[in-house]
PDB file of C-alpha atoms in Angstrom:
ATOM      1  CA  UNK U   1      -5.034   9.167  12.918  1.00  0.00           C
ATOM      2  CA  UNK U   2      -6.785   6.036  14.104  1.00  0.00           C
ATOM      3  CA  UNK U   3     -10.115   7.658  13.195  1.00  0.00           C
ATOM      4  CA  UNK U   4      -8.819   8.447   9.703  1.00  0.00           C
ATOM      5  CA  UNK U   5      -7.465   4.906   9.485  1.00  0.00           C
ATOM      6  CA  UNK U   6     -10.815   3.398  10.428  1.00  0.00           C
ATOM      7  CA  UNK U   7     -12.556   5.274   7.616  1.00  0.00           C
ATOM      8  CA  UNK U   8      -9.788   4.207   5.254  1.00  0.00           C
ATOM      9  CA  UNK U   9     -10.044   0.554   6.271  1.00  0.00           C
ATOM     10  CA  UNK U  10     -13.794   0.581   5.668  1.00  0.00           C
ATOM     11  CA  UNK U  11     -13.184   2.142   2.258  1.00  0.00           C
ATOM     12  CA  UNK U  12     -10.859  -0.729   1.388  1.00  0.00           C
ATOM     13  CA  UNK U  13     -13.438  -3.233   2.594  1.00  0.00           C
ATOM     14  CA  UNK U  14     -16.047  -1.573   0.395  1.00  0.00           C
ATOM     15  CA  UNK U  15     -13.876  -1.521  -2.715  1.00  0.00           C
ATOM     16  CA  UNK U  16     -12.814  -5.135  -2.190  1.00  0.00           C
ATOM     17  CA  UNK U  17     -16.498  -6.077  -2.402  1.00  0.00           C
ATOM     18  CA  UNK U  18     -16.832  -4.158  -5.684  1.00  0.00           C
ATOM     19  CA  UNK U  19     -13.755  -5.467  -7.520  1.00  0.00           C
ATOM     20  CA  UNK U  20     -14.943  -7.776 -10.300  1.00  0.00           C
ATOM     21  CA  UNK U  21     -14.536  -8.237 -14.044  1.00  0.00           C
ATOM     22  CA  UNK U  22     -16.223  -5.419 -15.940  1.00  0.00           C
ATOM     23  CA  UNK U  23     -15.864  -2.580 -13.443  1.00  0.00           C
ATOM     24  CA  UNK U  24     -13.602   0.346 -14.341  1.00  0.00           C
ATOM     25  CA  UNK U  25     -10.976   1.897 -12.116  1.00  0.00           C
ATOM     26  CA  UNK U  26     -12.861   5.210 -12.394  1.00  0.00           C
ATOM     27  CA  UNK U  27     -15.972   3.568 -10.971  1.00  0.00           C
ATOM     28  CA  UNK U  28     -13.920   2.308  -8.018  1.00  0.00           C
ATOM     29  CA  UNK U  29     -12.563   5.813  -7.539  1.00  0.00           C
ATOM     30  CA  UNK U  30     -16.051   7.331  -7.478  1.00  0.00           C
ATOM     31  CA  UNK U  31     -17.286   4.751  -4.968  1.00  0.00           C
ATOM     32  CA  UNK U  32     -14.320   5.487  -2.705  1.00  0.00           C
ATOM     33  CA  UNK U  33     -14.701   9.252  -2.859  1.00  0.00           C
ATOM     34  CA  UNK U  34     -18.420   9.142  -2.066  1.00  0.00           C
ATOM     35  CA  UNK U  35     -17.852   6.893   0.918  1.00  0.00           C
ATOM     36  CA  UNK U  36     -14.926   8.888   2.328  1.00  0.00           C
ATOM     37  CA  UNK U  37     -16.781  12.192   2.059  1.00  0.00           C
ATOM     38  CA  UNK U  38     -19.914  10.642   3.583  1.00  0.00           C
ATOM     39  CA  UNK U  39     -17.866  10.036   6.741  1.00  0.00           C
ATOM     40  CA  UNK U  40     -16.819  13.686   7.010  1.00  0.00           C
ATOM     41  CA  UNK U  41     -13.324  12.982   5.708  1.00  0.00           C
ATOM     42  CA  UNK U  42     -11.413  13.905   2.560  1.00  0.00           C
ATOM     43  CA  UNK U  43      -9.556  11.743   0.027  1.00  0.00           C
ATOM     44  CA  UNK U  44      -5.946  12.785   0.637  1.00  0.00           C
ATOM     45  CA  UNK U  45      -4.764  11.990  -2.874  1.00  0.00           C
ATOM     46  CA  UNK U  46      -7.317  14.190  -4.670  1.00  0.00           C
ATOM     47  CA  UNK U  47      -5.357  17.182  -5.986  1.00  0.00           C
ATOM     48  CA  UNK U  48      -2.123  16.137  -4.262  1.00  0.00           C
ATOM     49  CA  UNK U  49       0.600  17.565  -6.506  1.00  0.00           C
ATOM     50  CA  UNK U  50      -2.045  17.646  -9.219  1.00  0.00           C
ATOM     51  CA  UNK U  51      -3.137  14.008  -8.934  1.00  0.00           C
ATOM     52  CA  UNK U  52      -6.698  13.800 -10.320  1.00  0.00           C
ATOM     53  CA  UNK U  53      -8.022  10.736  -8.494  1.00  0.00           C
ATOM     54  CA  UNK U  54      -9.199   9.885  -5.000  1.00  0.00           C
ATOM     55  CA  UNK U  55      -7.417   6.528  -5.137  1.00  0.00           C
ATOM     56  CA  UNK U  56      -4.473   5.082  -7.014  1.00  0.00           C
ATOM     57  CA  UNK U  57      -5.543   2.062  -9.065  1.00  0.00           C
ATOM     58  CA  UNK U  58      -2.625   0.133 -10.562  1.00  0.00           C
ATOM     59  CA  UNK U  59      -3.277  -3.097 -12.505  1.00  0.00           C
ATOM     60  CA  UNK U  60      -0.884  -5.965 -13.187  1.00  0.00           C
ATOM     61  CA  UNK U  61       2.635  -4.662 -13.977  1.00  0.00           C
ATOM     62  CA  UNK U  62       1.807  -1.144 -12.744  1.00  0.00           C
ATOM     63  CA  UNK U  63       3.288  -0.861  -9.278  1.00  0.00           C
ATOM     64  CA  UNK U  64       1.807   2.402  -7.970  1.00  0.00           C
ATOM     65  CA  UNK U  65       0.215   5.773  -8.814  1.00  0.00           C
ATOM     66  CA  UNK U  66      -2.271   4.546 -11.409  1.00  0.00           C
ATOM     67  CA  UNK U  67      -4.753   7.288 -12.363  1.00  0.00           C
ATOM     68  CA  UNK U  68      -8.334   5.952 -12.251  1.00  0.00           C
ATOM     69  CA  UNK U  69      -9.918   5.942 -15.681  1.00  0.00           C
ATOM     70  CA  UNK U  70     -11.502   3.748 -18.317  1.00  0.00           C
ATOM     71  CA  UNK U  71      -9.409   0.637 -17.615  1.00  0.00           C
ATOM     72  CA  UNK U  72     -11.862  -2.265 -17.322  1.00  0.00           C
ATOM     73  CA  UNK U  73     -10.868  -4.974 -14.862  1.00  0.00           C
ATOM     74  CA  UNK U  74     -10.658  -8.411 -16.459  1.00  0.00           C
ATOM     75  CA  UNK U  75     -10.751 -11.882 -14.984  1.00  0.00           C
ATOM     76  CA  UNK U  76      -7.239 -12.866 -13.909  1.00  0.00           C
ATOM     77  CA  UNK U  77      -6.017  -9.292 -13.348  1.00  0.00           C
ATOM     78  CA  UNK U  78      -4.557  -8.100 -10.095  1.00  0.00           C
ATOM     79  CA  UNK U  79      -5.280  -4.515  -9.029  1.00  0.00           C
ATOM     80  CA  UNK U  80      -3.344  -2.496  -6.463  1.00  0.00           C
ATOM     81  CA  UNK U  81      -5.553   0.041  -4.692  1.00  0.00           C
ATOM     82  CA  UNK U  82      -3.860   2.744  -2.622  1.00  0.00           C
ATOM     83  CA  UNK U  83      -5.987   5.142  -0.560  1.00  0.00           C
ATOM     84  CA  UNK U  84      -5.264   8.153   1.631  1.00  0.00           C
ATOM     85  CA  UNK U  85      -7.818   9.654   4.038  1.00  0.00           C
ATOM     86  CA  UNK U  86      -7.593  12.970   5.886  1.00  0.00           C
ATOM     87  CA  UNK U  87      -9.818  13.414   8.944  1.00  0.00           C
ATOM     88  CA  UNK U  88      -9.647  16.397  11.299  1.00  0.00           C
ATOM     89  CA  UNK U  89      -6.269  17.306   9.815  1.00  0.00           C
ATOM     90  CA  UNK U  90      -4.665  13.879  10.304  1.00  0.00           C
ATOM     91  CA  UNK U  91      -3.750  11.515   7.477  1.00  0.00           C
ATOM     92  CA  UNK U  92      -3.811   7.726   7.106  1.00  0.00           C
ATOM     93  CA  UNK U  93      -2.521   5.782   4.099  1.00  0.00           C
ATOM     94  CA  UNK U  94      -2.980   2.119   3.147  1.00  0.00           C
ATOM     95  CA  UNK U  95      -2.897  -0.131   0.095  1.00  0.00           C
ATOM     96  CA  UNK U  96      -3.931  -3.636  -0.920  1.00  0.00           C
ATOM     97  CA  UNK U  97      -3.557  -5.673  -4.081  1.00  0.00           C
ATOM     98  CA  UNK U  98      -6.663  -7.634  -4.988  1.00  0.00           C
ATOM     99  CA  UNK U  99      -7.262 -10.532  -7.371  1.00  0.00           C
ATOM    100  CA  UNK U 100      -9.960 -10.075  -9.995  1.00  0.00           C
ATOM    101  CA  UNK U 101     -11.553 -13.499  -9.947  1.00  0.00           C
ATOM    102  CA  UNK U 102      -9.229 -16.511 -10.087  1.00  0.00           C
ATOM    103  CA  UNK U 103      -5.625 -15.531 -10.803  1.00  0.00           C
ATOM    104  CA  UNK U 104      -2.523 -17.415 -11.908  1.00  0.00           C
ATOM    105  CA  UNK U 105      -0.482 -19.375  -9.356  1.00  0.00           C
ATOM    106  CA  UNK U 106       2.399 -16.881  -9.653  1.00  0.00           C
ATOM    107  CA  UNK U 107       0.040 -13.949  -9.018  1.00  0.00           C
ATOM    108  CA  UNK U 108      -1.399 -15.711  -5.987  1.00  0.00           C
ATOM    109  CA  UNK U 109       2.091 -16.337  -4.596  1.00  0.00           C
ATOM    110  CA  UNK U 110       3.083 -12.729  -5.255  1.00  0.00           C
ATOM    111  CA  UNK U 111       0.109 -11.424  -3.277  1.00  0.00           C
ATOM    112  CA  UNK U 112       0.707 -13.830  -0.392  1.00  0.00           C
ATOM    113  CA  UNK U 113       4.400 -12.958  -0.206  1.00  0.00           C
ATOM    114  CA  UNK U 114       3.882  -9.202  -0.365  1.00  0.00           C
ATOM    115  CA  UNK U 115       1.234  -9.304   2.372  1.00  0.00           C
ATOM    116  CA  UNK U 116       3.473 -11.474   4.514  1.00  0.00           C
ATOM    117  CA  UNK U 117       6.404  -9.112   4.023  1.00  0.00           C
ATOM    118  CA  UNK U 118       4.286  -6.188   5.200  1.00  0.00           C
ATOM    119  CA  UNK U 119       3.505  -7.960   8.460  1.00  0.00           C
ATOM    120  CA  UNK U 120       7.127  -9.041   8.851  1.00  0.00           C
ATOM    121  CA  UNK U 121       8.098  -5.371   8.626  1.00  0.00           C
ATOM    122  CA  UNK U 122       5.360  -4.272  11.015  1.00  0.00           C
ATOM    123  CA  UNK U 123       6.560  -6.789  13.602  1.00  0.00           C
ATOM    124  CA  UNK U 124       9.890  -4.917  13.708  1.00  0.00           C
ATOM    125  CA  UNK U 125       8.281  -1.472  14.115  1.00  0.00           C
ATOM    126  CA  UNK U 126       9.134  -1.274  17.802  1.00  0.00           C
ATOM    127  CA  UNK U 127      10.726   1.384  19.953  1.00  0.00           C
ATOM    128  CA  UNK U 128      14.432   0.685  20.288  1.00  0.00           C
ATOM    129  CA  UNK U 129      14.809  -0.957  16.882  1.00  0.00           C
ATOM    130  CA  UNK U 130      16.513   0.823  14.019  1.00  0.00           C
ATOM    131  CA  UNK U 131      14.347   1.656  11.022  1.00  0.00           C
ATOM    132  CA  UNK U 132      16.520  -0.783   9.073  1.00  0.00           C
ATOM    133  CA  UNK U 133      15.010  -3.655  11.052  1.00  0.00           C
ATOM    134  CA  UNK U 134      11.693  -2.965   9.295  1.00  0.00           C
ATOM    135  CA  UNK U 135      13.369  -2.697   5.895  1.00  0.00           C
ATOM    136  CA  UNK U 136      15.461  -5.830   6.394  1.00  0.00           C
ATOM    137  CA  UNK U 137      12.506  -7.949   7.506  1.00  0.00           C
ATOM    138  CA  UNK U 138      10.565  -6.988   4.374  1.00  0.00           C
ATOM    139  CA  UNK U 139      13.473  -7.726   2.051  1.00  0.00           C
ATOM    140  CA  UNK U 140      14.255 -11.047   3.713  1.00  0.00           C
ATOM    141  CA  UNK U 141      10.661 -12.267   3.408  1.00  0.00           C
ATOM    142  CA  UNK U 142      10.314 -11.198  -0.227  1.00  0.00           C
ATOM    143  CA  UNK U 143      13.595 -12.618  -1.440  1.00  0.00           C
ATOM    144  CA  UNK U 144      13.004 -15.888   0.408  1.00  0.00           C
ATOM    145  CA  UNK U 145      10.218 -16.534  -2.113  1.00  0.00           C
ATOM    146  CA  UNK U 146      12.267 -15.487  -5.137  1.00  0.00           C
ATOM    147  CA  UNK U 147      10.644 -12.114  -5.778  1.00  0.00           C
ATOM    148  CA  UNK U 148      12.203  -8.641  -5.948  1.00  0.00           C
ATOM    149  CA  UNK U 149      11.776  -5.604  -3.707  1.00  0.00           C
ATOM    150  CA  UNK U 150      11.328  -2.368  -5.632  1.00  0.00           C
ATOM    151  CA  UNK U 151      14.280  -0.261  -4.503  1.00  0.00           C
ATOM    152  CA  UNK U 152      13.527   3.164  -5.951  1.00  0.00           C
ATOM    153  CA  UNK U 153      10.202   3.588  -4.116  1.00  0.00           C
ATOM    154  CA  UNK U 154       9.873   3.869  -0.335  1.00  0.00           C
ATOM    155  CA  UNK U 155       7.476   4.058   2.573  1.00  0.00           C
ATOM    156  CA  UNK U 156       7.395   7.166   4.744  1.00  0.00           C
ATOM    157  CA  UNK U 157       6.506   8.831   7.974  1.00  0.00           C
ATOM    158  CA  UNK U 158       2.977  10.202   8.168  1.00  0.00           C
ATOM    159  CA  UNK U 159       0.973  12.553  10.382  1.00  0.00           C
ATOM    160  CA  UNK U 160      -0.411  16.002   9.587  1.00  0.00           C
ATOM    161  CA  UNK U 161       1.123  15.551   6.128  1.00  0.00           C
ATOM    162  CA  UNK U 162       0.924  12.466   3.983  1.00  0.00           C
ATOM    163  CA  UNK U 163       4.661  12.266   3.364  1.00  0.00           C
ATOM    164  CA  UNK U 164       6.918  13.011   6.314  1.00  0.00           C
ATOM    165  CA  UNK U 165      10.343  11.841   7.404  1.00  0.00           C
ATOM    166  CA  UNK U 166      11.733   9.267   7.639  1.00  0.00           C
ATOM    167  CA  UNK U 167      11.804   7.538   4.276  1.00  0.00           C
ATOM    168  CA  UNK U 168      11.431   3.773   4.665  1.00  0.00           C
ATOM    169  CA  UNK U 169      13.265   1.619   2.103  1.00  0.00           C
ATOM    170  CA  UNK U 170      12.022  -1.941   1.718  1.00  0.00           C
ATOM    171  CA  UNK U 171      15.558  -3.318   1.836  1.00  0.00           C
ATOM    172  CA  UNK U 172      18.579  -2.790   4.049  1.00  0.00           C
ATOM    173  CA  UNK U 173      20.450  -3.927   7.126  1.00  0.00           C
ATOM    174  CA  UNK U 174      18.872  -4.233  10.596  1.00  0.00           C
ATOM    175  CA  UNK U 175      21.127  -1.586  12.145  1.00  0.00           C
ATOM    176  CA  UNK U 176      20.620   1.019   9.397  1.00  0.00           C
ATOM    177  CA  UNK U 177      18.663   4.227   9.843  1.00  0.00           C
ATOM    178  CA  UNK U 178      17.349   6.171  12.828  1.00  0.00           C
ATOM    179  CA  UNK U 179      16.229   4.613  16.073  1.00  0.00           C
ATOM    180  CA  UNK U 180      12.468   4.119  16.304  1.00  0.00           C
ATOM    181  CA  UNK U 181      10.705   5.884  19.172  1.00  0.00           C
ATOM    182  CA  UNK U 182       7.308   5.653  20.794  1.00  0.00           C
ATOM    183  CA  UNK U 183       4.889   8.069  19.127  1.00  0.00           C
ATOM    184  CA  UNK U 184       6.293   7.732  15.611  1.00  0.00           C
ATOM    185  CA  UNK U 185       3.812   6.758  12.891  1.00  0.00           C
ATOM    186  CA  UNK U 186       5.011   5.025   9.741  1.00  0.00           C
ATOM    187  CA  UNK U 187       3.410   4.161   6.429  1.00  0.00           C
ATOM    188  CA  UNK U 188       5.057   0.803   5.753  1.00  0.00           C
ATOM    189  CA  UNK U 189       4.516  -0.321   2.162  1.00  0.00           C
ATOM    190  CA  UNK U 190       6.401  -3.117   0.432  1.00  0.00           C
ATOM    191  CA  UNK U 191       6.235  -2.964  -3.362  1.00  0.00           C
ATOM    192  CA  UNK U 192       7.268  -6.234  -4.967  1.00  0.00           C
ATOM    193  CA  UNK U 193       7.719  -7.575  -8.498  1.00  0.00           C
ATOM    194  CA  UNK U 194       7.863 -11.083  -9.892  1.00  0.00           C
ATOM    195  CA  UNK U 195      10.861 -10.117 -12.039  1.00  0.00           C
ATOM    196  CA  UNK U 196      13.660  -7.600 -11.536  1.00  0.00           C
ATOM    197  CA  UNK U 197      13.326  -4.481  -9.378  1.00  0.00           C
ATOM    198  CA  UNK U 198      14.002  -1.598 -11.865  1.00  0.00           C
ATOM    199  CA  UNK U 199      11.025   0.585 -12.743  1.00  0.00           C
ATOM    200  CA  UNK U 200       9.801   2.855 -15.524  1.00  0.00           C
ATOM    201  CA  UNK U 201       7.454   5.821 -15.351  1.00  0.00           C
ATOM    202  CA  UNK U 202       4.499   5.992 -17.730  1.00  0.00           C
ATOM    203  CA  UNK U 203       3.710   8.784 -20.161  1.00  0.00           C
ATOM    204  CA  UNK U 204       1.281  10.401 -17.714  1.00  0.00           C
ATOM    205  CA  UNK U 205       4.265  11.062 -15.386  1.00  0.00           C
ATOM    206  CA  UNK U 206       2.392   9.331 -12.552  1.00  0.00           C
ATOM    207  CA  UNK U 207       2.031   5.608 -13.187  1.00  0.00           C
ATOM    208  CA  UNK U 208       5.056   3.491 -12.262  1.00  0.00           C
ATOM    209  CA  UNK U 209       5.573   0.067 -13.867  1.00  0.00           C
ATOM    210  CA  UNK U 210       8.006  -2.793 -13.469  1.00  0.00           C
ATOM    211  CA  UNK U 211      10.579  -2.179 -16.169  1.00  0.00           C
ATOM    212  CA  UNK U 212      10.469  -5.777 -17.365  1.00  0.00           C
ATOM    213  CA  UNK U 213       6.665  -5.930 -17.463  1.00  0.00           C
ATOM    214  CA  UNK U 214       6.400  -8.467 -14.662  1.00  0.00           C
ATOM    215  CA  UNK U 215       3.480  -8.504 -12.224  1.00  0.00           C
ATOM    216  CA  UNK U 216       3.711  -6.217  -9.206  1.00  0.00           C
ATOM    217  CA  UNK U 217       1.971  -6.032  -5.830  1.00  0.00           C
ATOM    218  CA  UNK U 218       1.688  -3.328  -3.169  1.00  0.00           C
ATOM    219  CA  UNK U 219       0.456  -3.637   0.413  1.00  0.00           C
ATOM    220  CA  UNK U 220       0.562  -0.887   3.034  1.00  0.00           C
ATOM    221  CA  UNK U 221      -0.553  -0.072   6.563  1.00  0.00           C
ATOM    222  CA  UNK U 222      -0.228   3.053   8.681  1.00  0.00           C
ATOM    223  CA  UNK U 223       1.438   1.871  11.893  1.00  0.00           C
ATOM    224  CA  UNK U 224       1.943   3.674  15.214  1.00  0.00           C
ATOM    225  CA  UNK U 225       4.859   2.760  17.454  1.00  0.00           C
ATOM    226  CA  UNK U 226       3.526   2.401  21.000  1.00  0.00           C
ATOM    227  CA  UNK U 227       4.809   1.164  24.344  1.00  0.00           C
ATOM    228  CA  UNK U 228       2.822  -2.022  23.721  1.00  0.00           C
ATOM    229  CA  UNK U 229       4.326  -2.579  20.281  1.00  0.00           C
ATOM    230  CA  UNK U 230       3.186  -1.728  16.744  1.00  0.00           C
ATOM    231  CA  UNK U 231      -0.435  -0.609  16.399  1.00  0.00           C
ATOM    232  CA  UNK U 232      -2.030  -0.892  12.947  1.00  0.00           C
ATOM    233  CA  UNK U 233      -4.233   2.160  12.369  1.00  0.00           C
ATOM    234  CA  UNK U 234      -5.645   0.981   9.017  1.00  0.00           C
ATOM    235  CA  UNK U 235      -6.930  -2.564   9.700  1.00  0.00           C
ATOM    236  CA  UNK U 236      -8.329  -3.519   6.308  1.00  0.00           C
ATOM    237  CA  UNK U 237     -10.187  -6.833   6.114  1.00  0.00           C
ATOM    238  CA  UNK U 238      -7.293  -8.772   4.546  1.00  0.00           C
ATOM    239  CA  UNK U 239      -5.304  -8.467   7.774  1.00  0.00           C
ATOM    240  CA  UNK U 240      -5.853 -11.982   9.087  1.00  0.00           C
ATOM    241  CA  UNK U 241      -5.186 -13.510   5.681  1.00  0.00           C
ATOM    242  CA  UNK U 242      -1.947 -11.503   5.544  1.00  0.00           C
ATOM    243  CA  UNK U 243      -0.884 -12.766   8.945  1.00  0.00           C
ATOM    244  CA  UNK U 244      -1.472 -16.341   7.837  1.00  0.00           C
ATOM    245  CA  UNK U 245       0.419 -16.017   4.526  1.00  0.00           C
TER     246      UNK U 245
END
């Protein structure tokens, strides 16, 4: 899984260098697919339950599951890019939300808070903690800054399959849920909106938006629970910035 995660992290690094005004989400998708396949891996999302893309590309108020297409990135947009990579039968999953040129102060704060909440959750991904400790840490960090955790979408276990048990809400109490054990691997992924948390699904039956049209951000890492603490298997280049947020 670490090998899959390394390919995934490099894919994120590559796409981050390509995000700019004027590029389409389909172009980003094609760049990602070429790179992933060049490393002997497969894009996990391609064909998953009929999904047509190799990445999910979700701009502005779209939270997740955006189908790559003719949307042209514009200065001031934010774009959430979610990628899955399968290598030798093992899956890794990670997401980042990127600014397209200079963005508004509220967008900048949203990105900083969502990244910080991801790392707050990861810090609690330790053997002996309940799963709720991860969820609670994310919620506490998000709501401290006045934003909302999306409640109807969750993180998940991951391994041979992209979506495995347990489901990981981004809100809850520290003693909720199963006990975490060494050897578990979790896809921890806070999804956060500037406004309220309810969602709506787009006409393509894939894209998910904030119901009130407010900006949304999504950050995710695949994290292994080890005897030495949480190990991030998808170390995309924004990691240090996230830790400092």
